[in-house]
Short mmCIF file of C-alpha atoms and ligand atoms in Angstrom, two decimals:
data_model
loop_
_atom_site.label_atom_id
_atom_site.label_comp_id
_atom_site.label_asym_id
_atom_site.label_seq_id
_atom_site.Cartn_x
_atom_site.Cartn_y
_atom_site.Cartn_z
CA MET A 21 0.01 0.01 0.00
CA ARG A 22 2.72 2.45 0.97
CA ARG A 23 5.35 3.08 -1.59
CA ARG A 24 9.00 2.81 -0.69
CA VAL A 25 10.82 5.73 -2.13
CA ALA A 26 14.11 7.46 -1.87
CA LEU A 27 13.55 11.03 -0.80
CA GLY A 28 15.64 14.01 -1.67
CA LEU A 29 15.74 13.42 -5.36
CA GLY A 30 14.31 16.84 -6.19
CA LEU A 31 13.13 16.76 -9.74
CA ALA A 32 12.21 19.45 -12.17
CA ALA A 33 8.94 20.47 -13.77
CA ALA A 34 5.85 18.69 -12.62
CA LEU A 35 4.09 18.57 -15.92
CA GLY A 36 5.01 18.14 -19.47
CA LEU A 37 3.08 17.49 -22.61
CA ALA A 38 3.06 13.85 -23.51
CA GLY A 39 3.98 13.91 -27.14
CA GLY A 40 2.67 11.93 -30.05
CA LEU A 41 -0.81 11.44 -28.70
CA ARG A 42 -2.81 13.75 -30.96
CA LEU A 43 -4.06 12.78 -34.37
CA LEU A 44 -2.47 14.95 -36.96
CA THR A 45 -5.45 15.69 -39.15
CA ALA A 46 -5.00 19.44 -39.19
CA PRO A 47 -4.72 21.39 -42.39
CA ALA A 48 -2.56 24.05 -40.68
CA PRO A 49 0.64 23.03 -38.91
CA ASP A 50 0.90 23.48 -35.15
CA ILE A 51 2.48 26.82 -34.23
CA ARG A 52 4.63 26.98 -31.09
CA GLU A 53 6.15 29.88 -29.23
CA THR A 54 7.99 30.10 -25.93
CA PHE A 55 7.86 33.01 -23.49
CA TYR A 56 9.68 33.70 -20.24
CA VAL A 57 7.64 35.01 -17.37
CA PHE A 58 8.12 34.90 -13.56
CA GLY A 59 11.17 32.68 -13.96
CA THR A 60 9.21 30.10 -15.92
CA LEU A 61 9.17 29.15 -19.56
CA VAL A 62 5.65 29.24 -20.99
CA GLU A 63 5.09 27.31 -24.18
CA ILE A 64 2.00 28.01 -26.24
CA GLU A 65 0.94 25.82 -29.10
CA THR A 66 -1.98 26.48 -31.41
CA HIS A 67 -3.64 23.91 -33.60
CA ASP A 68 -5.56 24.34 -36.84
CA VAL A 69 -4.86 28.09 -36.88
CA PRO A 70 -3.38 29.91 -39.91
CA GLU A 71 0.18 30.90 -39.07
CA ALA A 72 -0.26 34.68 -39.43
CA GLN A 73 -3.24 34.64 -37.06
CA ALA A 74 -1.39 32.47 -34.55
CA ARG A 75 1.75 34.65 -34.59
CA ASP A 76 -0.33 37.81 -34.19
CA ALA A 77 -2.15 36.35 -31.20
CA MET A 78 1.13 35.16 -29.67
CA ALA A 79 2.56 38.67 -30.00
CA ARG A 80 -0.36 40.02 -27.98
CA VAL A 81 0.11 37.35 -25.35
CA GLY A 82 3.84 38.11 -25.23
CA ALA A 83 3.18 41.81 -24.60
CA HIS A 84 0.68 40.90 -21.87
CA PHE A 85 3.19 38.50 -20.23
CA ARG A 86 5.85 41.24 -20.22
CA GLN A 87 3.43 43.57 -18.44
CA MET A 88 2.54 40.88 -15.87
CA HIS A 89 6.23 40.16 -15.30
CA ARG A 90 6.81 43.87 -14.55
CA ASP A 91 3.68 44.45 -12.47
CA TRP A 92 3.47 41.18 -10.51
CA HIS A 93 7.08 40.38 -9.69
CA ALA A 94 7.64 39.88 -5.95
CA TRP A 95 11.31 40.85 -5.77
CA ALA A 96 12.13 42.99 -8.81
CA PRO A 97 11.35 46.69 -9.28
CA GLY A 98 7.81 47.16 -10.53
CA ALA A 99 4.25 47.85 -9.44
CA LEU A 100 4.09 45.12 -6.78
CA GLU A 101 7.34 46.21 -5.17
CA SER A 102 6.09 49.82 -5.07
CA LEU A 103 2.80 48.65 -3.58
CA ASN A 104 4.70 46.64 -0.92
CA GLU A 105 6.76 49.71 -0.05
CA ALA A 106 3.60 51.78 0.31
CA ILE A 107 2.00 49.13 2.54
CA ALA A 108 5.09 49.00 4.78
CA ALA A 109 4.91 52.80 5.08
CA GLY A 110 1.17 52.75 5.89
CA GLN A 111 0.22 54.47 2.66
CA SER A 112 -2.33 53.69 -0.03
CA PHE A 113 -1.22 53.04 -3.59
CA ASP A 114 -2.88 53.06 -7.02
CA VAL A 115 -2.38 50.01 -9.18
CA ASP A 116 -3.38 49.08 -12.71
CA PRO A 117 -6.91 47.56 -13.03
CA GLY A 118 -5.45 44.14 -13.90
CA LEU A 119 -3.42 44.02 -10.69
CA ALA A 120 -6.38 45.28 -8.63
CA GLN A 121 -8.49 42.47 -10.04
CA LEU A 122 -5.79 39.88 -9.34
CA LEU A 123 -5.55 41.08 -5.74
CA GLN A 124 -9.32 40.83 -5.34
CA GLN A 125 -9.17 37.30 -6.68
CA GLY A 126 -6.29 36.45 -4.30
CA ARG A 127 -8.20 37.90 -1.36
CA ALA A 128 -11.27 35.78 -2.15
CA LEU A 129 -9.22 32.61 -2.69
CA ALA A 130 -7.36 33.21 0.59
CA CYS A 131 -10.66 33.30 2.49
CA ARG A 132 -11.91 30.13 0.78
CA SER A 133 -8.69 28.35 1.75
CA ASP A 134 -8.91 29.25 5.47
CA VAL A 135 -5.86 31.43 4.78
CA LEU A 136 -3.60 28.46 4.00
CA PHE A 137 -3.11 30.10 0.61
CA ASP A 138 -2.47 33.75 1.39
CA PRO A 139 -0.38 35.96 -0.90
CA ALA A 140 0.20 38.40 1.99
CA VAL A 141 2.97 36.15 3.37
CA GLY A 142 5.72 37.53 1.11
CA GLY A 143 7.81 38.48 4.15
CA MET A 144 7.87 34.84 5.22
CA VAL A 145 8.76 33.62 1.72
CA GLU A 146 11.60 36.17 1.59
CA ALA A 147 12.92 35.25 5.07
CA TRP A 148 13.22 31.61 4.00
CA GLY A 149 15.35 32.73 1.06
CA PHE A 150 12.94 32.21 -1.81
CA HIS A 151 12.98 35.73 -3.23
CA ALA A 152 15.74 34.81 -5.64
CA ASP A 153 16.03 33.06 -8.97
CA THR A 154 18.13 30.28 -7.49
CA PRO A 155 17.30 28.12 -4.45
CA PRO A 156 18.63 29.41 -1.12
CA GLU A 157 21.87 28.19 0.39
CA GLY A 158 22.72 28.46 4.04
CA ASP A 159 20.66 28.23 7.18
CA PRO A 160 16.97 28.66 7.91
CA PRO A 161 16.09 32.02 9.49
CA ALA A 162 16.65 32.45 13.24
CA GLU A 163 13.78 31.54 15.59
CA ALA A 164 13.36 35.18 16.56
CA VAL A 165 12.87 36.13 12.91
CA VAL A 166 10.23 33.43 12.43
CA ALA A 167 8.46 34.49 15.64
CA LYS A 168 8.38 38.11 14.51
CA LEU A 169 6.97 37.19 11.10
CA LEU A 170 4.27 35.13 12.75
CA ALA A 171 3.40 37.90 15.22
CA GLY A 172 2.89 40.30 12.28
CA HIS A 173 0.01 38.04 11.17
CA PRO A 174 -0.14 39.33 7.58
CA LYS A 175 -3.26 38.34 5.64
CA MET A 176 -5.10 39.38 2.48
CA THR A 177 -8.11 40.54 4.48
CA ASP A 178 -5.88 43.30 5.88
CA LEU A 179 -6.17 44.80 2.39
CA THR A 180 -8.85 47.18 1.25
CA ILE A 181 -9.11 47.35 -2.52
CA ALA A 182 -11.34 50.23 -3.57
CA GLY A 183 -11.33 50.34 -7.36
CA THR A 184 -7.64 50.53 -8.12
CA THR A 185 -6.61 52.02 -4.77
CA VAL A 186 -5.05 49.50 -2.42
CA ARG A 187 -4.21 49.98 1.23
CA SER A 188 -3.46 47.70 4.14
CA SER A 189 -4.41 48.04 7.79
CA ASN A 190 -1.36 45.91 8.61
CA PRO A 191 2.16 47.00 7.61
CA ALA A 192 3.38 43.39 7.95
CA VAL A 193 1.55 42.50 4.72
CA GLN A 194 4.03 41.86 1.91
CA LEU A 195 2.41 40.68 -1.29
CA ASP A 196 3.84 37.72 -3.21
CA LEU A 197 1.56 36.41 -5.94
CA GLY A 198 3.75 33.41 -6.77
CA ALA A 199 1.24 30.79 -5.68
CA TYR A 200 -1.42 31.77 -8.22
CA ALA A 201 0.31 34.13 -10.68
CA LYS A 202 1.18 31.38 -13.14
CA GLY A 203 -2.41 30.11 -13.17
CA ALA A 204 -3.82 33.62 -13.45
CA ALA A 205 -1.34 34.41 -16.25
CA LEU A 206 -2.48 31.37 -18.23
CA ASP A 207 -6.13 32.40 -17.68
CA LEU A 208 -5.37 35.81 -19.14
CA ALA A 209 -3.30 34.41 -22.00
CA ALA A 210 -6.11 31.99 -22.85
CA ALA A 211 -8.52 34.94 -22.87
CA ASP A 212 -6.16 36.83 -25.21
CA LEU A 213 -6.04 33.85 -27.58
CA THR A 214 -9.84 33.53 -27.50
CA ALA A 215 -10.19 37.22 -28.28
CA ALA A 216 -7.88 36.71 -31.26
CA GLY A 217 -10.23 34.02 -32.61
CA ILE A 218 -8.12 31.02 -31.59
CA THR A 219 -10.17 28.02 -30.56
CA ASP A 220 -7.62 25.24 -30.15
CA ALA A 221 -4.47 25.78 -28.12
CA VAL A 222 -2.48 24.50 -25.17
CA LEU A 223 -0.51 26.66 -22.75
CA ASN A 224 2.20 24.90 -20.77
CA ALA A 225 4.10 26.61 -17.96
CA GLY A 226 6.14 23.99 -16.11
CA GLY A 227 3.78 22.89 -13.35
CA GLY A 228 0.70 24.32 -15.04
CA VAL A 229 -1.13 23.48 -18.24
CA GLN A 230 -4.26 25.03 -19.67
CA VAL A 231 -6.26 24.09 -22.71
CA LEU A 232 -8.41 26.19 -24.94
CA GLY A 233 -11.09 25.29 -27.34
CA ASP A 234 -12.99 22.41 -28.75
CA ALA A 235 -10.45 19.61 -28.76
CA GLY A 236 -13.25 17.13 -29.43
CA SER A 237 -12.04 13.64 -30.23
CA ARG A 238 -8.35 14.55 -30.10
CA PRO A 239 -7.83 16.00 -26.65
CA TRP A 240 -4.64 17.59 -25.42
CA ARG A 241 -3.13 14.89 -23.25
CA VAL A 242 -0.70 15.89 -20.51
CA ALA A 243 1.50 13.91 -18.19
CA ILE A 244 1.85 14.39 -14.45
CA ARG A 245 5.48 13.70 -13.71
CA ASP A 246 6.50 11.40 -10.93
CA PRO A 247 8.09 13.66 -8.30
CA PHE A 248 10.33 10.81 -7.12
CA GLU A 249 11.57 9.54 -10.45
CA TRP A 250 12.03 10.68 -14.01
CA GLY A 251 8.80 8.99 -14.93
CA VAL A 252 5.15 9.77 -15.19
CA VAL A 253 2.53 9.23 -12.50
CA ALA A 254 -0.38 9.35 -14.93
CA ALA A 255 -1.74 11.20 -17.90
CA VAL A 256 -4.85 13.39 -18.08
CA SER A 257 -6.70 14.30 -21.26
CA LEU A 258 -7.68 17.90 -20.74
CA ARG A 259 -11.09 19.10 -21.87
CA PRO A 260 -11.62 22.53 -23.38
CA GLY A 261 -11.15 25.29 -20.82
CA GLU A 262 -9.51 23.08 -18.19
CA ALA A 263 -6.39 23.94 -16.20
CA LEU A 264 -4.15 21.45 -14.37
CA HIS A 265 -1.63 22.82 -11.87
CA THR A 266 0.88 21.03 -9.65
CA SER A 267 2.65 22.44 -6.61
CA GLY A 268 5.10 20.69 -4.37
CA ASN A 269 8.37 20.51 -2.54
CA TYR A 270 10.58 19.11 -5.28
CA GLU A 271 11.12 22.12 -7.50
CA ARG A 272 12.10 25.05 -5.30
CA TYR A 273 13.51 23.99 -1.94
CA PHE A 274 16.64 23.53 0.09
CA ASP A 275 17.75 20.62 2.24
CA LYS A 276 19.35 21.20 5.64
CA GLY A 277 20.03 18.72 8.42
CA GLY A 278 18.04 16.02 6.61
CA ILE A 279 14.95 18.23 6.36
CA ARG A 280 13.51 19.52 3.13
CA PHE A 281 12.41 23.15 3.25
CA SER A 282 9.97 23.93 0.46
CA HIS A 283 9.10 27.33 -0.96
CA ILE A 284 5.51 26.76 0.15
CA ILE A 285 5.13 28.39 3.55
CA ASP A 286 2.50 27.51 6.14
CA PRO A 287 1.10 30.90 7.21
CA ARG A 288 0.14 29.38 10.59
CA THR A 289 3.75 28.67 11.49
CA ALA A 290 5.77 30.95 9.14
CA ARG A 291 7.70 27.78 8.21
CA PRO A 292 7.79 25.63 5.06
CA MET A 293 5.05 23.03 4.86
CA GLN A 294 6.06 19.43 5.55
CA GLY A 295 4.82 16.01 4.56
CA ILE A 296 3.53 16.60 1.03
CA VAL A 297 5.55 16.09 -2.13
CA SER A 298 3.01 17.32 -4.64
CA VAL A 299 -0.60 18.26 -5.20
CA SER A 300 -2.22 18.49 -8.64
CA VAL A 301 -5.57 20.22 -9.09
CA LEU A 302 -7.75 20.12 -12.20
CA SER A 303 -10.45 22.77 -12.60
CA ASP A 304 -11.75 25.21 -15.19
CA SER A 305 -9.70 28.11 -13.80
CA GLY A 306 -5.91 28.40 -13.82
CA ALA A 307 -5.83 30.78 -10.84
CA LEU A 308 -8.08 28.49 -8.79
CA SER A 309 -6.15 25.30 -9.67
CA ASP A 310 -2.84 26.98 -8.88
CA ALA A 311 -3.99 28.56 -5.59
CA ALA A 312 -5.69 25.35 -4.48
CA ALA A 313 -2.62 23.22 -5.28
CA THR A 314 -0.59 25.43 -2.94
CA ALA A 315 -3.31 25.57 -0.25
CA LEU A 316 -3.73 21.78 -0.20
CA CYS A 317 0.05 21.27 0.23
CA VAL A 318 -0.21 23.46 3.33
CA ALA A 319 -3.41 21.76 4.53
CA GLY A 320 -1.59 18.42 4.56
CA GLU A 321 -2.63 14.79 4.52
CA GLN A 322 -5.49 15.07 7.05
CA ASP A 323 -7.22 18.36 6.30
CA TRP A 324 -6.94 18.73 2.52
CA PRO A 325 -10.37 17.27 1.63
CA ARG A 326 -12.16 19.95 3.68
CA ILE A 327 -10.10 22.78 2.17
CA ALA A 328 -10.66 21.40 -1.35
CA ALA A 329 -14.42 21.36 -0.72
CA GLN A 330 -14.31 24.91 0.65
CA MET A 331 -12.38 26.12 -2.38
CA GLY A 332 -14.77 24.39 -4.76
CA VAL A 333 -12.26 22.05 -6.40
CA THR A 334 -13.26 18.43 -6.95
CA ALA A 335 -10.37 16.88 -8.95
CA VAL A 336 -7.26 16.53 -6.76
CA LEU A 337 -4.22 14.22 -6.66
CA MET A 338 -1.96 14.41 -3.59
CA ILE A 339 1.35 12.56 -3.21
CA THR A 340 2.72 12.42 0.32
CA ASP A 341 6.33 12.11 1.49
CA ASP A 342 6.09 8.33 1.63
CA GLY A 343 4.70 8.08 -1.89
CA THR A 344 1.06 7.49 -0.96
CA MET A 345 -1.28 8.65 -3.75
CA LEU A 346 -4.54 10.18 -2.49
CA VAL A 347 -7.07 10.96 -5.20
CA THR A 348 -10.61 12.35 -5.28
CA PRO A 349 -13.24 10.39 -7.24
CA ALA A 350 -13.41 13.18 -9.85
CA MET A 351 -9.64 12.96 -10.42
CA MET A 352 -9.70 9.15 -10.40
CA ASP A 353 -12.14 9.29 -13.32
CA ARG A 354 -9.61 11.30 -15.29
CA LEU A 355 -6.26 9.64 -14.49
CA GLU A 356 -4.97 7.41 -17.26
CA PRO A 357 -2.18 4.97 -16.38
CA VAL A 358 0.95 5.30 -18.46
CA ALA A 359 3.54 2.64 -19.24
CA GLY A 360 2.64 -0.27 -17.01
CA GLY A 361 0.17 1.32 -14.63
CA PHE A 362 0.24 3.74 -11.72
CA PRO A 363 3.51 3.87 -9.73
CA ALA A 364 1.77 3.21 -6.39
CA PRO A 365 -1.60 1.98 -5.15
CA ILE A 366 -4.18 4.76 -5.16
CA THR A 367 -6.43 5.60 -2.23
CA VAL A 368 -9.65 7.29 -3.28
CA VAL A 369 -10.76 9.96 -0.81
CA ASP A 370 -14.26 11.43 -0.89
CA LEU A 371 -14.59 15.14 -0.27
CA PRO A 372 -16.89 16.14 2.59
CA LYS A 373 -20.31 17.36 1.57
CA ASP A 374 -22.09 20.40 2.99
CA VAL A 375 -18.98 22.26 4.11
CA ALA A 376 -19.68 25.89 4.94
CA ILE A 377 -18.00 28.22 2.46
CA PRO A 378 -16.06 30.88 4.41
CA VAL A 379 -17.26 34.40 3.73
CA CYS A 380 -14.63 37.04 3.08
CA PRO A 381 -15.11 40.27 5.04
CA ALA A 382 -15.95 43.21 2.78
CA GLY A 383 -13.01 45.17 1.49
P1 ADP B 7 5.16 26.92 -8.23
O1 ADP B 7 5.56 28.34 -8.31
O2 ADP B 7 6.29 25.96 -8.20
O3 ADP B 7 4.09 26.56 -9.19
P2 ADP B 7 3.28 27.28 -6.10
O4 ADP B 7 2.17 27.53 -7.02
O5 ADP B 7 2.99 26.36 -4.96
O6 ADP B 7 4.55 26.70 -6.79
O7 ADP B 7 3.72 28.67 -5.50
C1 ADP B 7 4.70 28.77 -4.52
C2 ADP B 7 5.05 30.23 -4.36
O8 ADP B 7 3.95 30.90 -3.74
C3 ADP B 7 6.23 30.49 -3.44
O9 ADP B 7 7.43 30.56 -4.17
C4 ADP B 7 5.86 31.83 -2.84
O10 ADP B 7 6.18 32.84 -3.77
C5 ADP B 7 4.38 31.76 -2.71
N1 ADP B 7 3.85 31.20 -1.46
C6 ADP B 7 4.48 30.33 -0.62
N2 ADP B 7 3.66 29.92 0.37
C7 ADP B 7 2.48 30.54 0.14
C8 ADP B 7 1.20 30.51 0.80
N3 ADP B 7 0.97 29.76 1.90
N4 ADP B 7 0.20 31.24 0.28
C9 ADP B 7 0.42 31.99 -0.83
N5 ADP B 7 1.57 32.08 -1.47
C10 ADP B 7 2.59 31.35 -1.01
MG1 MG B 8 0.16 27.23 -6.74
#
């Protein structure tokens, strides 16, 4: 039942497109472009679209990604950094409507997750060394630093977002959108492609994949990588409009004294979450899938079904430190074994019914 695994093998991207699985009946060749945003390569591929139309749409997406990179970056000069400085100084700050909307979305998702996902914890992420392009080296922060971060109790509901004016009642809030920015970026890119008349495309951002359009009988099929080995846990054939995101402790982390410190921080302790290797969430929203994948890592092996129900996600795969695969019925329906079956026995876990959805205070 439990899988014996060697830990500490930190592997790269959680998801990749499984090649060779689509029928090539298209009159127009597939068009592919790669973008770089928030330290991640985003690959977009269109299908059955005339090349000029595809390239034009990709150019619009590229411009949009560049703007997001500037405005949403947690540790480079830009709108978010300026907003964080204003918050620390107790001042209000005007942001662009896109960023205001993203913050509203983050505030609502934080409430739904019981604040296990909360983009206000940027100070904690920074203290653990994850505001850099390369993984941290050295020691964890001192106990006194962790205690101070915890005492600051930063949370999204400290924010008031009135139109495009943002202020915080708590100067300890430091925004870091990393846990849902990739998903939100793919949502916006998919909307750009739709607006450009593109009806069949896949957007792949290492750890997150989103599909657009009427794939019909030749769905975009993606692989969920095995976090312990260079293999594949399973494949999922994505339906139009779906987004699959994976978060975990095997991509950005550091090991010290035999302990793995992940870049996913538990806001209740101001320390990296423990016990979970990866969580994959399938839904029809990139931002929701991405935020929920992070929140469920923090929730851990016992509490994740309740948080998933609160957040309104039904298709979840969790892999724990010892290799146990926990899967909701909705995800079980969608997982396709690859090359000789699933790597470990799967335990199907029902989500609780009738959970009360937390209500976000006005703001
Ligand atoms: P990835 O970026 O690998 O897809 P995630 O989606 O889980 O992984 O996002 C992790 C990032 O989110 C961290 O690098 C940090 O910027 C931020 N973060 C860490 N912990 C939290 C948390 N509890 N709530 C919200 N954001 C978080
Ligand atoms: Mg996430």
